[in-house]
């Protein structure tokens, strides 16, 4: 009887000290997460890269224009007259007949040479009168007519009339100059000097003596 009461008194202590075994969870705890928002839909078609915006060009200051070169000075005309250039005692004379297209060369009154010539064509007539040789140049080019060659040039005027070698077709064909066959132009060039007299006429001399009378 004493043992029964002793067991009855200690039963709560024995029952309270015993820890019941933990029961395993039936299912894992899942924490709900908010659903992600859907990504925006891309437009259909190929994706092109955005064009780069070019930078605005930087304006450079305009360079100052270079000054135009000054034109070369023109050669001054001779300060002495043709008569002062003429050698003393020189009796050389040249006569050119436009109708005959022929040149006569006299030395002290005697005929020493003749030659066919070609004077100015229509619209470019050769002026008539008596002239003096103002300038001589073996290799010369025309500053008036497209740099045309004028070999053995002997200038008669300062506005572009001269004796020189060129094509002699048997009729007036020049721009006003008196063309001579090259061989004759070369010989005449050696015979003349500054101031030599050259007479250009529209008359038809009947003979060499008649041509000499035109001087």
mmCIF file of C-alpha atoms in Angstrom:
data_model
loop_
_atom_site.group_PDB
_atom_site.id
_atom_site.type_symbol
_atom_site.label_atom_id
_atom_site.label_comp_id
_atom_site.label_asym_id
_atom_site.label_seq_id
_atom_site.Cartn_x
_atom_site.Cartn_y
_atom_site.Cartn_z
ATOM 1 C CA UNK A 1 0.000 0.000 0.000
ATOM 2 C CA UNK A 2 2.888 2.330 0.787
ATOM 3 C CA UNK A 3 4.526 1.565 -2.572
ATOM 4 C CA UNK A 4 1.356 2.408 -4.415
ATOM 5 C CA UNK A 5 1.150 5.818 -2.917
ATOM 6 C CA UNK A 6 4.816 6.413 -3.533
ATOM 7 C CA UNK A 7 4.375 5.545 -7.216
ATOM 8 C CA UNK A 8 1.291 7.705 -7.382
ATOM 9 C CA UNK A 9 3.200 10.649 -5.910
ATOM 10 C CA UNK A 10 6.185 10.331 -8.250
ATOM 11 C CA UNK A 11 4.145 9.651 -11.394
ATOM 12 C CA UNK A 12 3.808 13.301 -12.411
ATOM 13 C CA UNK A 13 7.551 13.752 -12.106
ATOM 14 C CA UNK A 14 8.274 10.696 -14.173
ATOM 15 C CA UNK A 15 5.639 11.575 -16.759
ATOM 16 C CA UNK A 16 6.678 15.263 -16.967
ATOM 17 C CA UNK A 17 10.392 14.537 -17.521
ATOM 18 C CA UNK A 18 9.731 12.347 -20.487
ATOM 19 C CA UNK A 19 9.970 14.352 -23.810
ATOM 20 C CA UNK A 20 7.760 13.073 -26.490
ATOM 21 C CA UNK A 21 9.582 12.468 -29.854
ATOM 22 C CA UNK A 22 9.227 15.242 -32.446
ATOM 23 C CA UNK A 23 6.995 14.401 -35.283
ATOM 24 C CA UNK A 24 8.424 15.092 -38.784
ATOM 25 C CA UNK A 25 6.564 17.676 -40.797
ATOM 26 C CA UNK A 26 4.234 16.182 -43.248
ATOM 27 C CA UNK A 27 5.213 18.695 -46.021
ATOM 28 C CA UNK A 28 8.009 21.361 -46.362
ATOM 29 C CA UNK A 29 6.931 24.909 -45.726
ATOM 30 C CA UNK A 30 6.847 26.866 -48.995
ATOM 31 C CA UNK A 31 6.925 30.658 -48.825
ATOM 32 C CA UNK A 32 4.898 32.146 -51.677
ATOM 33 C CA UNK A 33 6.788 34.722 -53.914
ATOM 34 C CA UNK A 34 5.047 37.354 -56.008
ATOM 35 C CA UNK A 35 4.934 36.466 -59.710
ATOM 36 C CA UNK A 36 7.422 38.521 -61.870
ATOM 37 C CA UNK A 37 5.907 41.072 -64.197
ATOM 38 C CA UNK A 38 6.019 40.050 -67.871
ATOM 39 C CA UNK A 39 8.749 41.702 -70.002
ATOM 40 C CA UNK A 40 7.505 44.196 -72.611
ATOM 41 C CA UNK A 41 6.969 42.626 -76.003
ATOM 42 C CA UNK A 42 9.572 43.556 -78.680
ATOM 43 C CA UNK A 43 8.318 44.706 -82.113
ATOM 44 C CA UNK A 44 8.414 42.149 -84.881
ATOM 45 C CA UNK A 45 11.072 42.397 -87.591
ATOM 46 C CA UNK A 46 14.839 42.791 -87.595
ATOM 47 C CA UNK A 47 16.340 44.853 -84.869
ATOM 48 C CA UNK A 48 18.371 47.768 -86.243
ATOM 49 C CA UNK A 49 20.925 49.724 -84.338
ATOM 50 C CA UNK A 50 20.109 53.347 -83.700
ATOM 51 C CA UNK A 51 21.956 55.611 -86.125
ATOM 52 C CA UNK A 52 24.642 57.657 -84.503
ATOM 53 C CA UNK A 53 23.980 61.377 -84.641
ATOM 54 C CA UNK A 54 26.974 63.001 -86.360
ATOM 55 C CA UNK A 55 28.645 65.757 -84.521
ATOM 56 C CA UNK A 56 28.183 69.207 -86.001
ATOM 57 C CA UNK A 57 31.252 70.187 -88.103
ATOM 58 C CA UNK A 58 33.423 72.869 -86.684
ATOM 59 C CA UNK A 59 33.650 75.717 -89.182
ATOM 60 C CA UNK A 60 37.224 76.731 -89.886
ATOM 61 C CA UNK A 61 37.964 80.383 -90.550
ATOM 62 C CA UNK A 62 38.215 81.093 -94.293
ATOM 63 C CA UNK A 63 41.726 81.764 -95.501
ATOM 64 C CA UNK A 64 42.343 85.208 -96.865
ATOM 65 C CA UNK A 65 42.637 85.190 -100.719
ATOM 66 C CA UNK A 66 46.140 85.510 -102.056
ATOM 67 C CA UNK A 67 46.834 88.749 -103.912
ATOM 68 C CA UNK A 68 46.994 88.423 -107.695
ATOM 69 C CA UNK A 69 50.499 88.757 -109.116
ATOM 70 C CA UNK A 70 51.105 91.997 -110.909
ATOM 71 C CA UNK A 71 51.361 91.635 -114.717
ATOM 72 C CA UNK A 72 54.878 91.958 -116.111
ATOM 73 C CA UNK A 73 55.638 95.446 -117.345
ATOM 74 C CA UNK A 74 55.459 95.925 -121.085
ATOM 75 C CA UNK A 75 58.658 96.591 -122.933
ATOM 76 C CA UNK A 76 58.992 100.310 -123.517
ATOM 77 C CA UNK A 77 59.149 101.569 -127.060
ATOM 78 C CA UNK A 78 62.540 102.783 -128.272
ATOM 79 C CA UNK A 79 63.329 106.314 -127.251
ATOM 80 C CA UNK A 80 65.192 107.053 -130.480
ATOM 81 C CA UNK A 81 63.705 107.284 -133.947
ATOM 82 C CA UNK A 82 64.319 104.815 -136.767
ATOM 83 C CA UNK A 83 66.248 107.461 -138.685
ATOM 84 C CA UNK A 84 68.791 107.697 -135.841
ATOM 85 C CA UNK A 85 69.317 103.917 -135.964
ATOM 86 C CA UNK A 86 70.005 103.862 -139.682
ATOM 87 C CA UNK A 87 73.702 103.247 -140.425
ATOM 88 C CA UNK A 88 75.298 106.057 -142.425
ATOM 89 C CA UNK A 89 75.790 105.280 -146.101
ATOM 90 C CA UNK A 90 73.485 102.230 -146.053
ATOM 91 C CA UNK A 91 71.577 102.273 -149.349
ATOM 92 C CA UNK A 92 69.444 99.124 -148.836
ATOM 93 C CA UNK A 93 65.771 99.465 -149.842
ATOM 94 C CA UNK A 94 62.892 96.953 -149.847
ATOM 95 C CA UNK A 95 59.734 97.415 -151.949
ATOM 96 C CA UNK A 96 56.652 95.177 -151.581
ATOM 97 C CA UNK A 97 53.881 95.235 -154.214
ATOM 98 C CA UNK A 98 50.566 93.951 -152.822
ATOM 99 C CA UNK A 99 48.899 93.395 -156.252
ATOM 100 C CA UNK A 100 51.927 91.468 -157.549
ATOM 101 C CA UNK A 101 52.599 89.699 -154.190
ATOM 102 C CA UNK A 102 56.265 90.356 -154.804
ATOM 103 C CA UNK A 103 59.214 91.939 -152.955
ATOM 104 C CA UNK A 104 62.161 93.791 -154.508
ATOM 105 C CA UNK A 105 65.456 94.414 -152.707
ATOM 106 C CA UNK A 106 67.725 97.243 -153.882
ATOM 107 C CA UNK A 107 71.227 98.096 -152.699
ATOM 108 C CA UNK A 108 72.480 101.562 -153.711
ATOM 109 C CA UNK A 109 69.908 101.667 -156.507
ATOM 110 C CA UNK A 110 70.684 98.235 -157.930
ATOM 111 C CA UNK A 111 68.278 95.271 -157.813
ATOM 112 C CA UNK A 112 69.903 92.475 -155.786
ATOM 113 C CA UNK A 113 66.974 90.120 -155.031
ATOM 114 C CA UNK A 114 63.278 89.465 -155.639
ATOM 115 C CA UNK A 115 60.891 87.076 -153.924
ATOM 116 C CA UNK A 116 57.202 86.130 -153.796
ATOM 117 C CA UNK A 117 55.382 87.227 -150.625
ATOM 118 C CA UNK A 118 52.012 86.748 -148.928
ATOM 119 C CA UNK A 119 50.407 89.868 -147.479
ATOM 120 C CA UNK A 120 47.238 90.348 -145.422
ATOM 121 C CA UNK A 121 44.018 88.635 -146.460
ATOM 122 C CA UNK A 122 40.588 90.295 -146.561
ATOM 123 C CA UNK A 123 39.772 91.780 -143.171
ATOM 124 C CA UNK A 124 43.481 91.863 -142.240
ATOM 125 C CA UNK A 125 44.963 94.080 -144.937
ATOM 126 C CA UNK A 126 48.613 95.037 -144.828
ATOM 127 C CA UNK A 127 49.009 98.798 -144.359
ATOM 128 C CA UNK A 128 50.739 100.723 -147.133
ATOM 129 C CA UNK A 129 53.425 103.379 -146.849
ATOM 130 C CA UNK A 130 57.119 103.569 -146.108
ATOM 131 C CA UNK A 131 58.246 102.009 -142.805
ATOM 132 C CA UNK A 132 61.524 101.528 -140.961
ATOM 133 C CA UNK A 133 62.638 98.298 -139.349
ATOM 134 C CA UNK A 134 62.075 98.835 -135.629
ATOM 135 C CA UNK A 135 63.012 95.455 -134.159
ATOM 136 C CA UNK A 136 64.670 92.209 -135.270
ATOM 137 C CA UNK A 137 64.432 88.752 -133.717
ATOM 138 C CA UNK A 138 65.407 85.358 -135.164
ATOM 139 C CA UNK A 139 63.059 83.311 -132.945
ATOM 140 C CA UNK A 140 59.861 85.221 -132.280
ATOM 141 C CA UNK A 141 56.262 84.273 -131.451
ATOM 142 C CA UNK A 142 53.186 86.389 -131.927
ATOM 143 C CA UNK A 143 51.637 87.736 -128.719
ATOM 144 C CA UNK A 144 48.547 88.668 -130.750
ATOM 145 C CA UNK A 145 47.790 85.465 -132.677
ATOM 146 C CA UNK A 146 47.964 82.398 -130.384
ATOM 147 C CA UNK A 147 51.739 82.398 -129.943
ATOM 148 C CA UNK A 148 52.235 81.705 -133.671
ATOM 149 C CA UNK A 149 55.902 81.364 -134.729
ATOM 150 C CA UNK A 150 57.387 84.260 -136.682
ATOM 151 C CA UNK A 151 60.977 83.261 -137.604
ATOM 152 C CA UNK A 152 63.377 85.995 -138.711
ATOM 153 C CA UNK A 153 60.918 88.663 -137.613
ATOM 154 C CA UNK A 154 61.615 92.280 -138.661
ATOM 155 C CA UNK A 155 59.047 94.616 -137.097
ATOM 156 C CA UNK A 156 57.606 97.474 -139.164
ATOM 157 C CA UNK A 157 54.995 98.804 -136.695
ATOM 158 C CA UNK A 158 54.407 98.561 -132.965
ATOM 159 C CA UNK A 159 50.871 97.211 -133.537
ATOM 160 C CA UNK A 160 51.859 93.876 -135.058
ATOM 161 C CA UNK A 161 53.007 94.303 -138.689
ATOM 162 C CA UNK A 162 56.335 92.685 -139.607
ATOM 163 C CA UNK A 163 58.360 90.877 -142.234
ATOM 164 C CA UNK A 164 58.909 87.229 -141.276
ATOM 165 C CA UNK A 165 59.248 83.701 -142.651
ATOM 166 C CA UNK A 166 55.985 81.837 -143.223
ATOM 167 C CA UNK A 167 53.694 80.030 -145.636
ATOM 168 C CA UNK A 168 53.584 81.736 -149.040
ATOM 169 C CA UNK A 169 50.718 80.206 -151.088
ATOM 170 C CA UNK A 170 50.840 82.789 -153.929
ATOM 171 C CA UNK A 171 47.980 85.003 -152.674
ATOM 172 C CA UNK A 172 47.224 87.193 -149.620
ATOM 173 C CA UNK A 173 46.801 84.851 -146.618
ATOM 174 C CA UNK A 174 48.337 86.498 -143.527
ATOM 175 C CA UNK A 175 46.833 88.530 -140.692
ATOM 176 C CA UNK A 176 48.561 91.667 -141.968
ATOM 177 C CA UNK A 177 52.232 90.711 -141.852
ATOM 178 C CA UNK A 178 54.377 90.205 -144.936
ATOM 179 C CA UNK A 179 55.334 86.537 -145.158
ATOM 180 C CA UNK A 180 58.521 85.536 -146.938
ATOM 181 C CA UNK A 181 59.926 82.129 -147.966
ATOM 182 C CA UNK A 182 62.156 80.932 -145.154
ATOM 183 C CA UNK A 183 65.398 80.913 -147.174
ATOM 184 C CA UNK A 184 64.732 84.448 -148.435
ATOM 185 C CA UNK A 185 63.703 85.691 -144.980
ATOM 186 C CA UNK A 186 66.977 84.387 -143.566
ATOM 187 C CA UNK A 187 69.072 86.133 -146.247
ATOM 188 C CA UNK A 188 67.156 89.404 -145.964
ATOM 189 C CA UNK A 189 67.503 89.300 -142.163
ATOM 190 C CA UNK A 190 71.310 89.307 -142.543
ATOM 191 C CA UNK A 191 71.218 92.179 -145.042
ATOM 192 C CA UNK A 192 69.024 94.647 -143.171
ATOM 193 C CA UNK A 193 69.584 96.696 -140.044
ATOM 194 C CA UNK A 194 67.531 98.851 -137.715
ATOM 195 C CA UNK A 195 66.127 101.716 -139.773
ATOM 196 C CA UNK A 196 66.230 99.954 -143.171
ATOM 197 C CA UNK A 197 63.464 101.387 -145.382
ATOM 198 C CA UNK A 198 60.564 99.104 -146.439
ATOM 199 C CA UNK A 199 57.926 100.500 -148.839
ATOM 200 C CA UNK A 200 54.575 98.708 -149.190
ATOM 201 C CA UNK A 201 52.432 99.783 -152.144
ATOM 202 C CA UNK A 202 49.214 98.913 -153.955
ATOM 203 C CA UNK A 203 50.764 99.790 -157.315
ATOM 204 C CA UNK A 204 51.945 97.314 -159.955
ATOM 205 C CA UNK A 205 55.469 98.270 -160.992
ATOM 206 C CA UNK A 206 56.170 97.359 -164.618
ATOM 207 C CA UNK A 207 59.858 96.788 -163.973
ATOM 208 C CA UNK A 208 62.502 96.839 -161.254
ATOM 209 C CA UNK A 209 63.348 100.457 -162.179
ATOM 210 C CA UNK A 210 59.680 101.342 -161.801
ATOM 211 C CA UNK A 211 59.618 99.699 -158.354
ATOM 212 C CA UNK A 212 62.679 101.699 -157.297
ATOM 213 C CA UNK A 213 60.866 104.887 -158.227
ATOM 214 C CA UNK A 214 58.183 104.048 -155.637
ATOM 215 C CA UNK A 215 60.635 104.425 -152.785
#
